[in-house]
PDB file of C-alpha atoms in Angstrom:
ATOM      1  CA  MET A   1     110.233  72.125  95.476  1.00  0.00           C
ATOM      2  CA  PRO A   2     113.349  73.169  94.531  1.00  0.00           C
ATOM      3  CA  GLU A   3     116.191  70.609  94.740  1.00  0.00           C
ATOM      4  CA  HIS A   4     118.144  72.984  96.663  1.00  0.00           C
ATOM      5  CA  ASP A   5     115.330  73.343  98.987  1.00  0.00           C
ATOM      6  CA  TRP A   6     115.311  69.147 100.217  1.00  0.00           C
ATOM      7  CA  ALA A   7     118.678  69.993 100.187  1.00  0.00           C
ATOM      8  CA  GLY A   8     118.131  72.071 102.935  1.00  0.00           C
ATOM      9  CA  ARG A   9     115.636  70.238 103.984  1.00  0.00           C
ATOM     10  CA  TRP A  10     118.301  67.681 105.039  1.00  0.00           C
ATOM     11  CA  ARG A  11     120.130  69.736 106.406  1.00  0.00           C
ATOM     12  CA  GLU A  12     118.147  71.193 108.548  1.00  0.00           C
ATOM     13  CA  GLY A  13     116.264  67.631 109.963  1.00  0.00           C
ATOM     14  CA  LYS A  14     113.097  68.665 108.757  1.00  0.00           C
ATOM     15  CA  ILE A  15     112.178  65.163 107.168  1.00  0.00           C
ATOM     16  CA  GLY A  16     108.516  64.164 108.134  1.00  0.00           C
ATOM     17  CA  PHE A  17     108.159  62.995 104.749  1.00  0.00           C
ATOM     18  CA  HIS A  18     110.528  59.847 105.225  1.00  0.00           C
ATOM     19  CA  GLU A  19     108.144  57.208 107.199  1.00  0.00           C
ATOM     20  CA  GLY A  20     111.531  55.417 108.864  1.00  0.00           C
ATOM     21  CA  LYS A  21     109.469  51.801 107.861  1.00  0.00           C
ATOM     22  CA  PRO A  22     108.776  50.279 104.832  1.00  0.00           C
ATOM     23  CA  ASN A  23     105.813  51.580 103.252  1.00  0.00           C
ATOM     24  CA  PRO A  24     102.422  49.173 104.038  1.00  0.00           C
ATOM     25  CA  PHE A  25     101.370  49.482 100.319  1.00  0.00           C
ATOM     26  CA  LEU A  26     104.728  47.712  98.932  1.00  0.00           C
ATOM     27  CA  GLU A  27     104.355  45.372 101.441  1.00  0.00           C
ATOM     28  CA  ARG A  28     101.283  44.241 100.568  1.00  0.00           C
ATOM     29  CA  HIS A  29     102.101  44.213  96.892  1.00  0.00           C
ATOM     30  CA  VAL A  30     105.214  43.890  96.188  1.00  0.00           C
ATOM     31  CA  GLY A  31     104.747  41.150  94.539  1.00  0.00           C
ATOM     32  CA  VAL A  32     103.420  42.821  91.299  1.00  0.00           C
ATOM     33  CA  LEU A  33     106.705  44.008  90.488  1.00  0.00           C
ATOM     34  CA  GLY A  34     107.389  40.222  89.769  1.00  0.00           C
ATOM     35  CA  SER A  35     110.576  38.398  90.876  1.00  0.00           C
ATOM     36  CA  LYS A  36     114.328  39.357  91.433  1.00  0.00           C
ATOM     37  CA  ARG A  37     113.971  42.177  89.351  1.00  0.00           C
ATOM     38  CA  ARG A  38     116.677  45.223  89.116  1.00  0.00           C
ATOM     39  CA  VAL A  39     114.149  48.304  90.214  1.00  0.00           C
ATOM     40  CA  LEU A  40     114.602  51.213  89.881  1.00  0.00           C
ATOM     41  CA  VAL A  41     113.487  53.788  92.857  1.00  0.00           C
ATOM     42  CA  PRO A  42     113.234  57.140  92.313  1.00  0.00           C
ATOM     43  CA  LEU A  43     113.824  60.119  95.243  1.00  0.00           C
ATOM     44  CA  CYS A  44     114.733  57.276  97.092  1.00  0.00           C
ATOM     45  CA  GLY A  45     115.860  59.105 100.053  1.00  0.00           C
ATOM     46  CA  LYS A  46     117.437  56.967 103.056  1.00  0.00           C
ATOM     47  CA  ALA A  47     114.103  54.591 102.307  1.00  0.00           C
ATOM     48  CA  GLU A  48     113.642  51.300 104.214  1.00  0.00           C
ATOM     49  CA  ASP A  49     111.553  50.788 101.508  1.00  0.00           C
ATOM     50  CA  LEU A  50     115.219  49.886  99.793  1.00  0.00           C
ATOM     51  CA  ALA A  51     115.910  47.553 101.895  1.00  0.00           C
ATOM     52  CA  PHE A  52     112.618  45.994 101.664  1.00  0.00           C
ATOM     53  CA  LEU A  53     113.114  44.881  98.067  1.00  0.00           C
ATOM     54  CA  ALA A  54     116.553  43.852  98.388  1.00  0.00           C
ATOM     55  CA  ALA A  55     115.377  41.583 101.648  1.00  0.00           C
ATOM     56  CA  GLN A  56     112.244  40.343  98.320  1.00  0.00           C
ATOM     57  CA  GLY A  57     115.586  39.060  96.146  1.00  0.00           C
ATOM     58  CA  HIS A  58     115.182  42.403  93.660  1.00  0.00           C
ATOM     59  CA  ARG A  59     118.762  43.947  92.814  1.00  0.00           C
ATOM     60  CA  VAL A  60     117.339  48.419  93.855  1.00  0.00           C
ATOM     61  CA  VAL A  61     119.020  51.160  92.402  1.00  0.00           C
ATOM     62  CA  GLY A  62     117.713  54.357  94.002  1.00  0.00           C
ATOM     63  CA  VAL A  63     118.551  57.956  92.618  1.00  0.00           C
ATOM     64  CA  GLU A  64     118.383  60.859  95.020  1.00  0.00           C
ATOM     65  CA  TYR A  65     119.252  64.455  95.160  1.00  0.00           C
ATOM     66  CA  VAL A  66     120.785  64.789  98.431  1.00  0.00           C
ATOM     67  CA  GLU A  67     124.379  62.936  98.698  1.00  0.00           C
ATOM     68  CA  GLN A  68     123.259  63.558 102.865  1.00  0.00           C
ATOM     69  CA  ALA A  69     120.617  61.567 102.390  1.00  0.00           C
ATOM     70  CA  ALA A  70     122.265  58.382 100.434  1.00  0.00           C
ATOM     71  CA  ILE A  71     125.000  58.284 103.065  1.00  0.00           C
ATOM     72  CA  ALA A  72     122.694  58.289 105.658  1.00  0.00           C
ATOM     73  CA  PHE A  73     120.932  55.005 104.343  1.00  0.00           C
ATOM     74  CA  PHE A  74     124.093  52.775 104.829  1.00  0.00           C
ATOM     75  CA  GLU A  75     125.183  54.149 107.750  1.00  0.00           C
ATOM     76  CA  GLU A  76     121.543  53.197 109.299  1.00  0.00           C
ATOM     77  CA  HIS A  77     121.984  49.791 108.426  1.00  0.00           C
ATOM     78  CA  GLY A  78     125.469  49.477 108.978  1.00  0.00           C
ATOM     79  CA  VAL A  79     127.342  49.007 106.479  1.00  0.00           C
ATOM     80  CA  LYS A  80     130.115  51.002 104.531  1.00  0.00           C
ATOM     81  CA  PRO A  81     129.553  50.584 100.928  1.00  0.00           C
ATOM     82  CA  SER A  82     131.540  51.030  98.248  1.00  0.00           C
ATOM     83  CA  ARG A  83     132.311  54.092  95.372  1.00  0.00           C
ATOM     84  CA  ALA A  84     131.821  53.196  92.249  1.00  0.00           C
ATOM     85  CA  ALA A  85     135.192  54.989  90.194  1.00  0.00           C
ATOM     86  CA  GLY A  86     134.871  57.098  87.073  1.00  0.00           C
ATOM     87  CA  ALA A  87     131.442  57.538  87.558  1.00  0.00           C
ATOM     88  CA  ARG A  88     129.484  60.574  86.172  1.00  0.00           C
ATOM     89  CA  PHE A  89     127.544  60.823  89.844  1.00  0.00           C
ATOM     90  CA  PRO A  90     128.499  60.009  93.551  1.00  0.00           C
ATOM     91  CA  THR A  91     127.745  56.372  92.973  1.00  0.00           C
ATOM     92  CA  TYR A  92     127.288  54.158  96.376  1.00  0.00           C
ATOM     93  CA  SER A  93     126.749  50.615  96.602  1.00  0.00           C
ATOM     94  CA  ALA A  94     126.489  48.031  99.016  1.00  0.00           C
ATOM     95  CA  GLY A  95     124.851  44.499  99.036  1.00  0.00           C
ATOM     96  CA  ASP A  96     122.362  44.548  96.427  1.00  0.00           C
ATOM     97  CA  VAL A  97     121.218  48.343  96.734  1.00  0.00           C
ATOM     98  CA  THR A  98     123.000  51.278  95.044  1.00  0.00           C
ATOM     99  CA  ILE A  99     122.237  54.656  95.140  1.00  0.00           C
ATOM    100  CA  VAL A 100     123.312  57.018  92.490  1.00  0.00           C
ATOM    101  CA  VAL A 101     123.404  60.620  93.793  1.00  0.00           C
ATOM    102  CA  GLY A 102     122.142  62.911  91.333  1.00  0.00           C
ATOM    103  CA  ASP A 103     119.890  65.487  89.259  1.00  0.00           C
ATOM    104  CA  PHE A 104     116.875  62.556  87.957  1.00  0.00           C
ATOM    105  CA  TYR A 105     116.266  64.478  85.171  1.00  0.00           C
ATOM    106  CA  ALA A 106     120.224  64.347  84.549  1.00  0.00           C
ATOM    107  CA  VAL A 107     120.322  60.817  84.868  1.00  0.00           C
ATOM    108  CA  THR A 108     120.493  58.457  81.712  1.00  0.00           C
ATOM    109  CA  ARG A 109     120.100  54.299  81.832  1.00  0.00           C
ATOM    110  CA  ALA A 110     124.361  54.724  81.413  1.00  0.00           C
ATOM    111  CA  ASP A 111     124.158  55.859  84.912  1.00  0.00           C
ATOM    112  CA  VAL A 112     121.855  53.513  86.642  1.00  0.00           C
ATOM    113  CA  GLY A 113     122.711  49.929  83.946  1.00  0.00           C
ATOM    114  CA  GLU A 114     119.387  48.419  83.031  1.00  0.00           C
ATOM    115  CA  VAL A 115     116.444  47.907  84.665  1.00  0.00           C
ATOM    116  CA  ASP A 116     113.242  46.444  84.488  1.00  0.00           C
ATOM    117  CA  ALA A 117     110.956  47.857  87.675  1.00  0.00           C
ATOM    118  CA  PHE A 118     110.149  50.514  89.471  1.00  0.00           C
ATOM    119  CA  TYR A 119     109.137  51.493  92.528  1.00  0.00           C
ATOM    120  CA  ASP A 120     108.106  54.902  92.974  1.00  0.00           C
ATOM    121  CA  ARG A 121     106.443  55.938  96.574  1.00  0.00           C
ATOM    122  CA  ALA A 122     107.858  59.842  97.428  1.00  0.00           C
ATOM    123  CA  ALA A 123     108.887  60.943  93.738  1.00  0.00           C
ATOM    124  CA  LEU A 124     105.627  61.710  92.004  1.00  0.00           C
ATOM    125  CA  ILE A 125     104.202  63.730  95.286  1.00  0.00           C
ATOM    126  CA  ALA A 126     107.338  65.350  95.759  1.00  0.00           C
ATOM    127  CA  VAL A 127     107.835  67.354  92.533  1.00  0.00           C
ATOM    128  CA  GLU A 128     106.016  70.312  91.572  1.00  0.00           C
ATOM    129  CA  PRO A 129     103.102  69.980  89.924  1.00  0.00           C
ATOM    130  CA  GLU A 130     103.884  71.671  86.218  1.00  0.00           C
ATOM    131  CA  SER A 131     107.322  68.892  86.492  1.00  0.00           C
ATOM    132  CA  ARG A 132     104.821  66.082  86.440  1.00  0.00           C
ATOM    133  CA  ASP A 133     104.570  65.206  82.261  1.00  0.00           C
ATOM    134  CA  ARG A 134     108.662  66.095  82.793  1.00  0.00           C
ATOM    135  CA  TYR A 135     109.487  63.953  85.143  1.00  0.00           C
ATOM    136  CA  VAL A 136     107.653  60.449  83.675  1.00  0.00           C
ATOM    137  CA  ALA A 137     109.272  60.777  80.859  1.00  0.00           C
ATOM    138  CA  ALA A 138     112.110  60.826  82.319  1.00  0.00           C
ATOM    139  CA  VAL A 139     110.692  57.599  84.632  1.00  0.00           C
ATOM    140  CA  ARG A 140     110.265  55.974  80.501  1.00  0.00           C
ATOM    141  CA  ALA A 141     113.671  56.994  79.473  1.00  0.00           C
ATOM    142  CA  LEU A 142     115.143  54.767  82.242  1.00  0.00           C
ATOM    143  CA  VAL A 143     112.662  51.866  82.949  1.00  0.00           C
ATOM    144  CA  PRO A 144     111.790  50.464  78.777  1.00  0.00           C
ATOM    145  CA  PRO A 145     108.255  49.382  77.900  1.00  0.00           C
ATOM    146  CA  GLY A 146     106.710  46.102  79.089  1.00  0.00           C
ATOM    147  CA  SER A 147     108.409  46.945  83.056  1.00  0.00           C
ATOM    148  CA  PRO A 148     106.327  46.889  85.918  1.00  0.00           C
ATOM    149  CA  GLY A 149     105.684  49.614  88.303  1.00  0.00           C
ATOM    150  CA  LEU A 150     104.225  50.090  91.946  1.00  0.00           C
ATOM    151  CA  LEU A 151     103.110  53.850  92.289  1.00  0.00           C
ATOM    152  CA  VAL A 152     101.928  55.374  95.740  1.00  0.00           C
ATOM    153  CA  THR A 153     100.267  57.921  95.651  1.00  0.00           C
ATOM    154  CA  PHE A 154      98.554  60.388  98.433  1.00  0.00           C
ATOM    155  CA  ASP A 155      95.195  62.373  97.583  1.00  0.00           C
ATOM    156  CA  TYR A 156      94.188  65.065  99.939  1.00  0.00           C
ATOM    157  CA  PRO A 157      91.050  68.391  99.207  1.00  0.00           C
ATOM    158  CA  PRO A 158      92.486  71.400  97.419  1.00  0.00           C
ATOM    159  CA  GLY A 159      93.293  74.647  99.242  1.00  0.00           C
ATOM    160  CA  VAL A 160      96.643  72.310 100.447  1.00  0.00           C
ATOM    161  CA  GLU A 161     100.384  73.394  99.313  1.00  0.00           C
ATOM    162  CA  GLY A 162     102.938  71.227  99.433  1.00  0.00           C
ATOM    163  CA  PRO A 163     104.779  68.584  99.022  1.00  0.00           C
ATOM    164  CA  PRO A 164     104.156  66.534  99.664  1.00  0.00           C
ATOM    165  CA  HIS A 165     101.310  67.817  96.547  1.00  0.00           C
ATOM    166  CA  SER A 166      98.461  65.908  96.232  1.00  0.00           C
ATOM    167  CA  VAL A 167      97.779  63.936  92.680  1.00  0.00           C
ATOM    168  CA  PRO A 168      94.520  62.588  92.644  1.00  0.00           C
ATOM    169  CA  GLN A 169      93.189  59.586  90.778  1.00  0.00           C
ATOM    170  CA  PRO A 170      92.236  61.887  87.145  1.00  0.00           C
ATOM    171  CA  GLU A 171      95.934  62.969  86.728  1.00  0.00           C
ATOM    172  CA  VAL A 172      97.566  59.688  87.413  1.00  0.00           C
ATOM    173  CA  ARG A 173      95.514  58.438  84.456  1.00  0.00           C
ATOM    174  CA  ARG A 174      96.397  61.042  82.943  1.00  0.00           C
ATOM    175  CA  LEU A 175      99.864  60.858  82.773  1.00  0.00           C
ATOM    176  CA  TYR A 176     100.181  56.974  83.117  1.00  0.00           C
ATOM    177  CA  GLY A 177      96.455  56.758  81.203  1.00  0.00           C
ATOM    178  CA  LYS A 178      98.292  54.675  77.935  1.00  0.00           C
ATOM    179  CA  ASP A 179     100.136  51.985  79.717  1.00  0.00           C
ATOM    180  CA  THR A 180      98.600  49.172  81.699  1.00  0.00           C
ATOM    181  CA  LEU A 181      97.287  50.659  84.841  1.00  0.00           C
ATOM    182  CA  GLU A 182      95.616  49.372  87.517  1.00  0.00           C
ATOM    183  CA  VAL A 183      94.322  51.043  91.241  1.00  0.00           C
ATOM    184  CA  LEU A 184      95.150  47.899  93.418  1.00  0.00           C
ATOM    185  CA  SER A 185      93.587  49.302  96.738  1.00  0.00           C
ATOM    186  CA  GLU A 186      93.687  52.393  98.934  1.00  0.00           C
ATOM    187  CA  ALA A 187      93.205  53.766 103.184  1.00  0.00           C
ATOM    188  CA  PRO A 188      93.450  56.428 105.260  1.00  0.00           C
ATOM    189  CA  GLY A 189      97.138  58.192 105.183  1.00  0.00           C
ATOM    190  CA  PHE A 190      99.769  56.208 106.254  1.00  0.00           C
ATOM    191  CA  ASN A 191     102.348  58.497 107.649  1.00  0.00           C
ATOM    192  CA  PRO A 192     100.015  60.234 110.788  1.00  0.00           C
ATOM    193  CA  ARG A 193     102.233  64.079 110.441  1.00  0.00           C
ATOM    194  CA  VAL A 194     101.393  64.705 106.988  1.00  0.00           C
ATOM    195  CA  ALA A 195      98.174  63.299 106.911  1.00  0.00           C
ATOM    196  CA  ALA A 196      97.779  66.025 110.207  1.00  0.00           C
ATOM    197  CA  ALA A 197      99.617  68.604 108.221  1.00  0.00           C
ATOM    198  CA  VAL A 198      96.892  68.186 104.743  1.00  0.00           C
ATOM    199  CA  GLY A 199      94.194  68.089 106.990  1.00  0.00           C
ATOM    200  CA  GLY A 200      93.656  64.242 106.516  1.00  0.00           C
ATOM    201  CA  GLY A 201      94.498  62.293 102.850  1.00  0.00           C
ATOM    202  CA  THR A 202      93.372  59.081 100.932  1.00  0.00           C
ATOM    203  CA  ASP A 203      97.117  57.095 100.384  1.00  0.00           C
ATOM    204  CA  ARG A 204      96.321  55.120  96.858  1.00  0.00           C
ATOM    205  CA  ALA A 205      98.348  52.100  95.235  1.00  0.00           C
ATOM    206  CA  TYR A 206      98.433  51.430  91.723  1.00  0.00           C
ATOM    207  CA  ARG A 207     100.178  48.582  89.444  1.00  0.00           C
ATOM    208  CA  ILE A 208     101.691  49.986  86.019  1.00  0.00           C
ATOM    209  CA  VAL A 209     103.166  48.581  83.312  1.00  0.00           C
ATOM    210  CA  LEU A 210     104.920  50.586  81.025  1.00  0.00           C
ATOM    211  CA  LYS A 211     103.944  50.658  76.943  1.00  0.00           C
ATOM    212  CA  ALA A 212     106.291  51.604  74.315  1.00  0.00           C
ATOM    213  CA  SER A 213     105.928  55.186  73.545  1.00  0.00           C
ATOM    214  CA  THR A 214     103.644  56.260  70.515  1.00  0.00           C
TER     215      THR A 214
END
């Protein structure tokens, strides 16, 4: 879905993709990210996962296209964020959570700072299928080799248009096959509204350790 369509969904309150609580797979498998990391969360929205990661001792940097979503995260947690002066993109911070507002493909390491882990619950399933290679390349540009990651995907029967888009196991292996990749667990779709809209589906969690590009 183009970025302006995402912005429209936020303006209209059409955010059924927002879970409103930490993702169950994140709660179960957060340990794969290690201890006291600086975790990149692409296309983060106002996910409760940000606060959960911070509560586990991580520093968190989300990247979100829609400024309204970033501001809403801090408002809903009762904190007033600071805004970085002179940043190339609007950058809001409070406690251990920072959200950079901008096009994920345009953000650089200079914008997000050094990270050493990543968590993807709503990004890969949101980008258009033809943009997946570009998306993974952008992740690699921000996250150094050797960094652990936790990826959560949604796999559903063919013939249904996303987003969220179905990302079956073979596609994940195509995208991350040269990295360390392990299926951690799977379960029926955790978000009942999304699962009902696409006629059921399977959520799947993967552990990833990025390897250097060759």
